[in-house]
XYZ file of C-alpha atoms in Angstrom:
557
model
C 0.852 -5.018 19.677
C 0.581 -7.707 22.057
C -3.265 -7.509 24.628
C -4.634 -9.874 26.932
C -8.509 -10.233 26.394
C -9.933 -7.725 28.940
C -7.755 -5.165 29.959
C -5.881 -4.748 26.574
C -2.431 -4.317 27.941
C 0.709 -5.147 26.302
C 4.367 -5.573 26.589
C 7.612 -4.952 24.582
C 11.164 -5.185 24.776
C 13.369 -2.506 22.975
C 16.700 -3.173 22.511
C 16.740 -6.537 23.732
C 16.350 -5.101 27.379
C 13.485 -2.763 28.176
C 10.295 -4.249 28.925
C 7.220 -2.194 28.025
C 3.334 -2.376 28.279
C 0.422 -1.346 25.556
C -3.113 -1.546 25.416
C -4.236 -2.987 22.526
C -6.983 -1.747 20.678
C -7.452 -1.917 15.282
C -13.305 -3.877 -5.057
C -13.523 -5.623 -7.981
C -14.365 -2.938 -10.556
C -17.692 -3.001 -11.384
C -17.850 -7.162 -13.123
C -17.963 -5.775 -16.454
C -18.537 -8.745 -19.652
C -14.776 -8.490 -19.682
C -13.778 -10.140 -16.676
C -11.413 -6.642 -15.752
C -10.260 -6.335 -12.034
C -9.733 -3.307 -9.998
C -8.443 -2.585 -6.420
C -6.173 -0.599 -4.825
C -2.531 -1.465 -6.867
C 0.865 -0.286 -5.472
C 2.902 1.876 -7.787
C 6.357 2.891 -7.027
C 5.964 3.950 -3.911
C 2.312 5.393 -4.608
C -1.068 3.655 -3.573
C -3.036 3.555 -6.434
C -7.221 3.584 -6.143
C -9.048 1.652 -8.248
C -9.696 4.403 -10.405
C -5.791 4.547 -10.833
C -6.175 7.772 -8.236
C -3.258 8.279 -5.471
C -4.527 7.424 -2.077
C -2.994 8.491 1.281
C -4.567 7.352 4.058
C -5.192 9.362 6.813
C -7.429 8.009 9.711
C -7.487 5.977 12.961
C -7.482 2.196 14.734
C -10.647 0.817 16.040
C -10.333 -2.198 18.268
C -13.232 -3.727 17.193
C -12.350 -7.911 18.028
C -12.909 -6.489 22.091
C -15.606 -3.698 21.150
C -17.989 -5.545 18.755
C -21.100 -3.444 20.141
C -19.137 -0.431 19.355
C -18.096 -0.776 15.956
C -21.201 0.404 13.448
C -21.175 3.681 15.446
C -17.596 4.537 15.735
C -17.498 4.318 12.318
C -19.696 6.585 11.792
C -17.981 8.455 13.781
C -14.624 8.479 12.709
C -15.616 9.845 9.105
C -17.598 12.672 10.580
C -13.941 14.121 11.438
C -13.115 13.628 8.189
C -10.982 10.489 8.228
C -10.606 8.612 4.884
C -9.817 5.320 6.695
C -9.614 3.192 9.520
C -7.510 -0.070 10.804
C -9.950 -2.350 12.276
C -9.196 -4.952 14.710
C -10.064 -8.589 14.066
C -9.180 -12.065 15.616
C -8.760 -15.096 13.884
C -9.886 -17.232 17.170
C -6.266 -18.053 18.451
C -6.506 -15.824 21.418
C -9.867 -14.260 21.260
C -13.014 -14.986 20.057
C -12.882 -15.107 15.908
C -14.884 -12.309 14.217
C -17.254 -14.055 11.973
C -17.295 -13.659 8.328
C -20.594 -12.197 9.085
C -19.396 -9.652 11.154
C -16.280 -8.556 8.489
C -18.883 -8.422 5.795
C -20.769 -5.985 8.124
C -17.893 -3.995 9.085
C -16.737 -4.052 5.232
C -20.118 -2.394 4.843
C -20.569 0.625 7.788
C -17.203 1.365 6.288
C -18.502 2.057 2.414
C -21.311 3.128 3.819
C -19.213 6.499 5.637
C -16.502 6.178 2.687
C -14.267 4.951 4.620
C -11.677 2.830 3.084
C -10.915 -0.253 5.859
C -7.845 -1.896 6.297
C -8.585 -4.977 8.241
C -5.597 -6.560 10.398
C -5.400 -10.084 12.605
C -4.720 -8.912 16.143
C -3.760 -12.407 17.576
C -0.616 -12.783 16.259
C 0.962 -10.116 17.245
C 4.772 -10.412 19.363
C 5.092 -13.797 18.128
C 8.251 -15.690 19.009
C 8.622 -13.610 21.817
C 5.205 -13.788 23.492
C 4.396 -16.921 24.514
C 0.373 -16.309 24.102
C 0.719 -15.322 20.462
C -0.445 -17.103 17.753
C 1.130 -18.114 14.372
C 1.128 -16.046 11.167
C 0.545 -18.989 9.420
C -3.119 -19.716 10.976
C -3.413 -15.629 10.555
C -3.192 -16.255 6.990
C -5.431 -19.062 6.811
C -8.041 -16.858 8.267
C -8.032 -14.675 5.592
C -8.184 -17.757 3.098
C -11.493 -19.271 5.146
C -13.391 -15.782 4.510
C -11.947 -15.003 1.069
C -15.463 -15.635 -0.270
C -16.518 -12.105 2.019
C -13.451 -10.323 0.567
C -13.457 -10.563 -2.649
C -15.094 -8.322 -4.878
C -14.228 -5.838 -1.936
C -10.418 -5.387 -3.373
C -11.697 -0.932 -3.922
C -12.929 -0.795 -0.730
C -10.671 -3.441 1.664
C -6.680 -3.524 1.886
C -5.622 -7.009 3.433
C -3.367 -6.141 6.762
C -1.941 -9.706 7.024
C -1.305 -9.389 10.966
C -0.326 -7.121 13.559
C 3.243 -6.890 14.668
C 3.441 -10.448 13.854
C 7.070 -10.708 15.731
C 8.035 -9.365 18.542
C 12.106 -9.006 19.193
C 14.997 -11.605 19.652
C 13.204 -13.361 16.283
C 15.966 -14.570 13.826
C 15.140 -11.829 10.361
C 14.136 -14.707 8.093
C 11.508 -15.537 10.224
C 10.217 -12.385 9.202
C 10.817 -13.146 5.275
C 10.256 -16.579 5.348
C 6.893 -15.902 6.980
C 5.624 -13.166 5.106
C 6.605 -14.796 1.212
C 4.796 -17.719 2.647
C 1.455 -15.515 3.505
C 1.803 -13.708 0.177
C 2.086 -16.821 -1.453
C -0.845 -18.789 0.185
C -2.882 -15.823 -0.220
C -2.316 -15.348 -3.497
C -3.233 -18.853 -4.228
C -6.194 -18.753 -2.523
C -7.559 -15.982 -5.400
C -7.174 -13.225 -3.117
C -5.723 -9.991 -5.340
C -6.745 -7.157 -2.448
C -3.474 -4.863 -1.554
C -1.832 -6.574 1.640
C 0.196 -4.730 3.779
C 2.841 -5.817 6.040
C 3.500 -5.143 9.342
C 7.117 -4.651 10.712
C 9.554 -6.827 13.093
C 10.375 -5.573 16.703
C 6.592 -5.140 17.599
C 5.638 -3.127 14.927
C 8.701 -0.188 15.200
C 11.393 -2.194 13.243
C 14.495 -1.027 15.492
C 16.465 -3.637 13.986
C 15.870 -2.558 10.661
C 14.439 -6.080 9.672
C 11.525 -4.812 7.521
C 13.642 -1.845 6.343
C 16.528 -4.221 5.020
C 14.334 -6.602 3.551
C 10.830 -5.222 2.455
C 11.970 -5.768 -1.993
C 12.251 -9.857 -0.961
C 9.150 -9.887 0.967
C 7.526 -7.744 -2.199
C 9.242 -9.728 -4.803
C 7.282 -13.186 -3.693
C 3.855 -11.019 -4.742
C 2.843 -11.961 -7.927
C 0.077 -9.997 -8.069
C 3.040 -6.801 -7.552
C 0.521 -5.140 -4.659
C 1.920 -5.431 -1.421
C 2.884 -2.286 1.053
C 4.428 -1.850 4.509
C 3.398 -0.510 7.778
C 5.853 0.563 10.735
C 4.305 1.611 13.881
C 6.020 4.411 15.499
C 5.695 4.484 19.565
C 8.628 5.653 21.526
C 11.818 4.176 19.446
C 10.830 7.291 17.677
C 11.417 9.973 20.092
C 12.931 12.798 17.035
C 12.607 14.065 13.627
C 15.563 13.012 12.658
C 14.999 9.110 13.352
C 11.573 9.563 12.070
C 12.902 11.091 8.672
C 15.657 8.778 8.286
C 13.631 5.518 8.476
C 10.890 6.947 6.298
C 13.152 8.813 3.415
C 15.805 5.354 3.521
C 13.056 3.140 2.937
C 11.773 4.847 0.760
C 14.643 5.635 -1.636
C 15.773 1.618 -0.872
C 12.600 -0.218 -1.953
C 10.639 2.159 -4.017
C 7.787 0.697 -2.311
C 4.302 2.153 -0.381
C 4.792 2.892 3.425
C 2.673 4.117 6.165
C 2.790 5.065 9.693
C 0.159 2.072 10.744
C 0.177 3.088 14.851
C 1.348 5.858 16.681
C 0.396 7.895 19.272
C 1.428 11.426 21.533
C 3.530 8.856 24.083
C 3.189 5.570 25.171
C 3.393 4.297 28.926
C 4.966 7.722 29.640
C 7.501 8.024 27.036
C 7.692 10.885 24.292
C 6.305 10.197 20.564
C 7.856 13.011 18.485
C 3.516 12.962 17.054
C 4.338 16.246 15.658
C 7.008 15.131 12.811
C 5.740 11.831 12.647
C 2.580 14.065 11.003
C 4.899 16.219 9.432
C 7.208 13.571 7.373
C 3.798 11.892 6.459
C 2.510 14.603 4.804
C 6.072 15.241 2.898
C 6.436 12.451 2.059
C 3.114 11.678 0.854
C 2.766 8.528 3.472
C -0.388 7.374 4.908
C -0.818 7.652 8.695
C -3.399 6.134 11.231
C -3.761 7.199 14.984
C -3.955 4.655 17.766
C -6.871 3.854 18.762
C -10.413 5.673 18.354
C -11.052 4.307 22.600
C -11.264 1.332 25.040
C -7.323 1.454 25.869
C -6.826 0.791 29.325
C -6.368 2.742 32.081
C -2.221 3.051 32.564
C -2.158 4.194 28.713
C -5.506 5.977 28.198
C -3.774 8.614 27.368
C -4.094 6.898 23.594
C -7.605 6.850 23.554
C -8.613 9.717 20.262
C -12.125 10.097 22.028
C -13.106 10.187 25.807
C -15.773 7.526 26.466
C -16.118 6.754 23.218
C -17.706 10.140 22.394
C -16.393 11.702 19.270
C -17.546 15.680 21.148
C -15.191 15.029 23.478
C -11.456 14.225 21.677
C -8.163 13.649 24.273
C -5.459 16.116 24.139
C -4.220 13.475 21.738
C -6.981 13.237 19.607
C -7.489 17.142 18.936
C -3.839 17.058 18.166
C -4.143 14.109 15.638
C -7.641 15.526 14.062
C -7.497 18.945 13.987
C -3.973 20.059 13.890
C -1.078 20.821 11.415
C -0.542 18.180 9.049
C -4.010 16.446 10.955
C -6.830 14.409 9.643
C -8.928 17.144 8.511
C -5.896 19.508 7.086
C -4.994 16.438 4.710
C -7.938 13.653 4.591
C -8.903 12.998 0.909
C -12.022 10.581 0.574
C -10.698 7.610 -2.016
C -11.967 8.757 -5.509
C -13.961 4.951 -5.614
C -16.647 7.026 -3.046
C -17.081 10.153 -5.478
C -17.740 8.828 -9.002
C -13.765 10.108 -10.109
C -13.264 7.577 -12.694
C -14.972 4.033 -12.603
C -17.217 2.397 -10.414
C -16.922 -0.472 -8.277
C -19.581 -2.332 -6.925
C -19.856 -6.246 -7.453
C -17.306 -9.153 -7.995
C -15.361 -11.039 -10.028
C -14.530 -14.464 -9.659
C -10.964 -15.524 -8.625
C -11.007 -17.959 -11.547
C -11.899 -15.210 -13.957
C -9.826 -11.894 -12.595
C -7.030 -10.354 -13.480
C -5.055 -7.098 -13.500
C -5.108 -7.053 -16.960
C -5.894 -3.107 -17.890
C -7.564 -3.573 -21.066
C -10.854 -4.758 -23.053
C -9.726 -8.537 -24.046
C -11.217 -8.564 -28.021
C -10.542 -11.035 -30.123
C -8.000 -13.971 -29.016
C -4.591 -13.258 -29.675
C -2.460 -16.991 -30.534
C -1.416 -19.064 -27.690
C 2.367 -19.039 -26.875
C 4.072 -20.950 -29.660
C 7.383 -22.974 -29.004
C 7.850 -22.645 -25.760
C 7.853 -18.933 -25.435
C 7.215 -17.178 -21.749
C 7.588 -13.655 -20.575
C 10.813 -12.900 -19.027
C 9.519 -10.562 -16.203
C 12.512 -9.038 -14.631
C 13.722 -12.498 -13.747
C 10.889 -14.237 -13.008
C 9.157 -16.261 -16.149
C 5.404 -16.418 -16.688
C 3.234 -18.518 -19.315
C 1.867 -15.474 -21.736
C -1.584 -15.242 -22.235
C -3.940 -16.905 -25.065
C -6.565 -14.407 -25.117
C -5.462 -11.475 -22.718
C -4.550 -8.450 -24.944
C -2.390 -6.016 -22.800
C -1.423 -6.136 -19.081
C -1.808 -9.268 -16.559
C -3.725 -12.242 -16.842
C -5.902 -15.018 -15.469
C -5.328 -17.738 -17.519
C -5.568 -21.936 -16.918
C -6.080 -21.101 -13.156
C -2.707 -18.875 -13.143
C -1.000 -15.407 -13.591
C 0.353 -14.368 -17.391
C 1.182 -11.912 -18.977
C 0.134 -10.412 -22.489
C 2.391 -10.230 -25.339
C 2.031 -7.151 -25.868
C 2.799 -6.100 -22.612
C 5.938 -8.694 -22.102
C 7.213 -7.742 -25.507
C 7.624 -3.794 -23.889
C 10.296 -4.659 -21.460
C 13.817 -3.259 -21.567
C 16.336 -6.302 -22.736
C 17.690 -8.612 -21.705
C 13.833 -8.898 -20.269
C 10.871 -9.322 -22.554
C 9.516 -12.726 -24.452
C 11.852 -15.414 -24.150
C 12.210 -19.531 -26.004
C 10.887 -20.521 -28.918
C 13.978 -18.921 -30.891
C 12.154 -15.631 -29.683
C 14.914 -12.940 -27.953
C 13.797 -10.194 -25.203
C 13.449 -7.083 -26.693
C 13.715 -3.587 -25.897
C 11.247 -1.067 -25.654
C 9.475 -0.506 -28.662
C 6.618 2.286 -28.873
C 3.725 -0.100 -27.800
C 2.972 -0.733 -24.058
C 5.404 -0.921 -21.288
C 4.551 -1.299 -17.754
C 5.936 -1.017 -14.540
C 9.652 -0.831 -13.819
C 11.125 -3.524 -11.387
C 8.882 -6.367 -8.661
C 8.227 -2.887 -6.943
C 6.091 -1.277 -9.108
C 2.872 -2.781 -10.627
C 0.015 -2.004 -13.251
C -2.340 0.218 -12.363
C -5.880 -0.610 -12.498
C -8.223 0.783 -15.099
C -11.421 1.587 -16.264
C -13.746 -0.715 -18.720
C -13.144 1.188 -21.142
C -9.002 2.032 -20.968
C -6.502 0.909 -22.114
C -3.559 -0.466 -20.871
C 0.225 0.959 -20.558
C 0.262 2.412 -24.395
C 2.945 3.711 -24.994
C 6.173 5.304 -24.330
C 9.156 6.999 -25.740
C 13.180 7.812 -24.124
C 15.891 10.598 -24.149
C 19.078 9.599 -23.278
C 22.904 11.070 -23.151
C 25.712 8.757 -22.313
C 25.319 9.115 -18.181
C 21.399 8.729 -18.236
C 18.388 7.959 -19.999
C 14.564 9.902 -19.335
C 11.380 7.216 -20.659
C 7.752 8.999 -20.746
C 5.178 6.445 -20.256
C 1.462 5.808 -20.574
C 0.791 3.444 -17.632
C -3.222 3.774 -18.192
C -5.915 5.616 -19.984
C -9.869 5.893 -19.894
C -12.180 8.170 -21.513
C -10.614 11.873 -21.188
C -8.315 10.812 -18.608
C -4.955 8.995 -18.362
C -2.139 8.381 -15.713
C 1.378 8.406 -16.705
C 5.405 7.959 -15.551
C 8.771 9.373 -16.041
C 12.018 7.437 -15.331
C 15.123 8.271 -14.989
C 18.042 5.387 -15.418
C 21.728 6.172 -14.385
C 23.052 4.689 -17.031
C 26.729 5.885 -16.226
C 29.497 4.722 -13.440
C 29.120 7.889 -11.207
C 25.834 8.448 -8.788
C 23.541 11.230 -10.272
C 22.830 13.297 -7.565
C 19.757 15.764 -8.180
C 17.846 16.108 -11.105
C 14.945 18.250 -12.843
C 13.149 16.986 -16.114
C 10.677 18.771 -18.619
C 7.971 18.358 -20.782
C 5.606 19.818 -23.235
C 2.083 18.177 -24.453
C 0.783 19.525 -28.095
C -2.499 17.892 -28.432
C -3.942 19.906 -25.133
C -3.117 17.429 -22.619
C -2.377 18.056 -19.212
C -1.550 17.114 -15.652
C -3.784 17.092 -12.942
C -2.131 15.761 -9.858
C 1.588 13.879 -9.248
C 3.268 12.393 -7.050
C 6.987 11.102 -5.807
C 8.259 14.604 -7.386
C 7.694 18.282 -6.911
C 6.090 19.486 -10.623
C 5.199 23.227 -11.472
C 4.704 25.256 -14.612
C 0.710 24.660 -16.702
C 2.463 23.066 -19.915
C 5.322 22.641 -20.474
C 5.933 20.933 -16.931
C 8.644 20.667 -14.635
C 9.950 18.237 -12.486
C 12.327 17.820 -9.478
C 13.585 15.740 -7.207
C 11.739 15.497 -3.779
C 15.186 14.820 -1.699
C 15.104 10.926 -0.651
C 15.246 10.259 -4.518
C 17.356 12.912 -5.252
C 20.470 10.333 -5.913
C 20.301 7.710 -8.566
C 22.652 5.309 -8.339
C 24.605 3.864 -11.284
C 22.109 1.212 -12.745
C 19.615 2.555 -10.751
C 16.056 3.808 -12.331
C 14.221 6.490 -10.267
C 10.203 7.295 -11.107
C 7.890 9.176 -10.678
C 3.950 9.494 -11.630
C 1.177 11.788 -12.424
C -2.579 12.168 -13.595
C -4.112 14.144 -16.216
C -6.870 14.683 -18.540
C -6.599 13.909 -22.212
C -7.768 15.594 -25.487
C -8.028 12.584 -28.172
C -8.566 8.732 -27.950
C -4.896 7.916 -27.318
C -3.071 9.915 -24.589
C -0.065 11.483 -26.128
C 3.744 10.575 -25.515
C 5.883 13.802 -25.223
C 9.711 13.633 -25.259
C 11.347 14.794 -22.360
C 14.290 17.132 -21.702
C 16.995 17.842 -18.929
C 20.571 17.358 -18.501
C 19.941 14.034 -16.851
C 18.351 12.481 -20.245
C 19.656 15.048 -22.971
């Protein structure tokens, strides 16, 4: 969105011709003696908590770089209508006045404090290359790198939202790319491992399909594998059908997280379509956040959630967004990291010292001999010295365990040294492609254990451990088209012995209480030759090791 300091309003362009105006308004696991770290981690296209719990935001945008006095009190207010989240508003000083470290730290904590989980955006950036006023997503992300000292050990409780609507339209599409990797890159480097999420081109609604044509590269230049997407949906989506169609093709293109970061009833007069907007979220299992709690000005206060600021008196728009179908309070779920549902999270870790590694690090396993580096889907890392399983933090860089490396599908897997890539043994294995990641785990758990694969001469079916803890574990299925023909539709079973079973799931529609069923949920429905589709669930676990059932279906058998 694009604001001038006191009256908020902005302009767009759609289509390269219609000019429009908006008001503008928007951790470490517990340090344990081994060093883990937790955070929100992207998997497939799933949001993971960092108690390895799915997370789908639903909650609002508080403008709080124009409403400082306002902020400790909205808050409040926006989780006593049951919101699990909220976009906050910041500046990094290139148009408005700079929130403070102080003042993120504070907001960081009125947000724990109301279990709120706050994604915190850069405001001033936003229409750049179009709006002359903007400023650069290159000092954005150099913001983030000045205060990383007040976000880390935050990464349960803070997603990094890199900068809003960072370019407005007529912007060549690898400005887009090309700025974003270098963000990722610089923020990375900085020792910053928090989720970040990316805005899209076009002002936020991506009508040129920049952001939908190009999210994997963006993704790919992660190495921490935890980055996500936002669109903002304003009047370029005026019908289901458009709404659908962006959300499903992403999805089924990029096998990546996406939400809805900004949307509203209209805007300046022209129809939203709020009602399937709300209605493909909640299919989809996509987060969502309403623009903006209040303060938008007068020719579009038709945005503002509350009247005045007073959260007993919602808009037309806000009653619609908190209390009806597919609303805040119909589908809010407070992140797990508030209500003791696994591990707890309080202090830090350094950025020298973290890692994503999933597992207890024991005794020291032998440094890399003869050259040898992990082959990781194309990209080569050092392997770690002492790291057992997962990701590490090694000699002031990213590595991964040998374990771990060793588990990937050939021609992938440890590399040099004489050494070949292997294929999957029945030891650890971890996530599938750039898009997916690890996902965080407790002190105590263990990482990706194990896994074991069906397959027929058209397809193959893999059951995998992707993390375990006490009497809980989280686990995959996927499905590879290993044939020349697209598979189109698919349902998969399986049967625990050992008195396992599933809790919760997600990017498929499973029934039955053991064995289980799963199916397709439509946008992944087709698996193209070559193509691996997945799909996740939690459950609770009867012995020390969580068990690895085969799995059946015509796809795999």
């Amino acid at each position: 969105m694009k604001s001038t300091q006191q009256n908020l309003t902005q302009t767009k362009r759609f289509n390269g011709m219609k000019k429009l105006s908006k008001a503008l308004l928007f951790a470490t696991t517990l340090a344990t003696a081994f060093s883990v770290n937790a955070g929100f981690q992207v998997s497939g296209t799933q949001l993971l908590d960092g108690n390895g719990n799915p997370f789908i935001m639903r909650g609002v945008n508080h403008a709080h770089a124009w409403y400082t006095n306002r902020t400790q009190q909205a808050l409040a207010d926006i989780a006593s209508v049951e919101a699990n989240s909220v976009r906050v508003v910041l500046s990094d000083g290139q148009q408005w006045t700079r929130t403070s470290a102080t003042e993120v730290a504070n907001i960081i904590q009125w947000a724990k404090n109301n279990n709120l989980i706050a994604i915190l955006e850069v405001h001033d950036v936003t229409g750049s290359g179009e709006q002359s006023s903007a400023g650069t997503l290159y000092n954005a992300t150099s913001y983030w790198i000045d205060i990383a000292s007040t976000l880390q050990g935050q990464e349960d409780y803070v997603i990094i939202n890199i900068a809003n609507e960072p370019f407005g339209n007529g912007v060549p599409e690898s400005s887009w790319i090309d700025g974003h990797i270098q963000a990722i890159q610089r923020i990375r480097s900085a020792g910053l491992t928090h989720t970040l999420l990316i805005d899209a081109a076009n002002w936020g609604q991506d009508w040129q399909e920049v952001m939908l044509n190009n999210a994997s590269t963006v993704a790919a230049a992660d190495s921490q594998n935890n980055t996500m997407f936002s669109v903002h949906m304003y009047e370029v989506y005026q019908d289901r059908a458009k709404i659908e169609g962006y959300v499903s093709n992403f999805l089924s293109t990029h096998n990546l997280p996406l939400i809805v970061g900004e949307f509203g009833a209209d805007h300046y007069g022209n129809n939203v379509d709020e009602d399937s907007i709300l209605a493909v979220a909640e299919q989809y299992n996509i987060g969502y956040l309403g623009w903006s709690w209040s303060g938008n000005s007068s020719e579009v206060a038709s945005l503002d959630i509350t009247n005045n600021w007073n959260v007993n008196s919602l808009s037309t728009w806000g009653d619609r967004l908190i209390n009806g179908t597919n609303g805040i309070r119909a589908t809010a779920e407070t992140a797990t990291v508030f209500n003791g549902g696994g591990m707890s999270s309080s202090s830090s870790v350094s950025s020298s010292s973290s890692s994503i590694a999933s597992s207890t690090p024991s005794s020291s396993s032998s440094s890399a001999a003869g050259g040898e580096q992990c082959n990781w889907y194309g990209t080569l890392y050092p392997l770690c010295a002492t790291t057992q399983s997962g990701w590490g933090w090694e000699q002031n860089r990213s590595c991964v365990a040998r374990s771990t490396c060793s588990s990937q599908p050939a021609p992938y897997g440890i590399v040099g040294g004489g050494t070949t890539s292997s294929s999957i043994p029945s030891s650890s294995s971890s996530a599938p492609s750039s898009s997916s990641s690890l996902a965080s785990s407790s002190p105590s758990s263990s990482s990706p254990t194990s896994s074991s694969s069906s397959s027929s001469g058209s397809g193959s079916c893999t059951y995998v451990v992707t993390n375990q803890w006490g009497n809980g574990f989280t686990g995959a299925i996927r499905i590879t088209n290993n044939g020349n023909s697209a598979i189109n539709g698919w349902n998969v079973s399986w049967n625990y012995t050992d008195g396992s079973r599933v809790t919760n799931s997600w990017n498929a529609t499973v029934s039955g209480s053991n064995p289980y069923s799963a199916t397709a949920m439509g946008w992944n429905a087709a698996i193209q030759p070559g193509q691996t589709v997945e799909f996740g669930f939690q459950g609770t676990k009867n012995s020390a090791q969580a068990s690895v059932p085969a799995v059946s279906g015509s796809v795999c058998n």
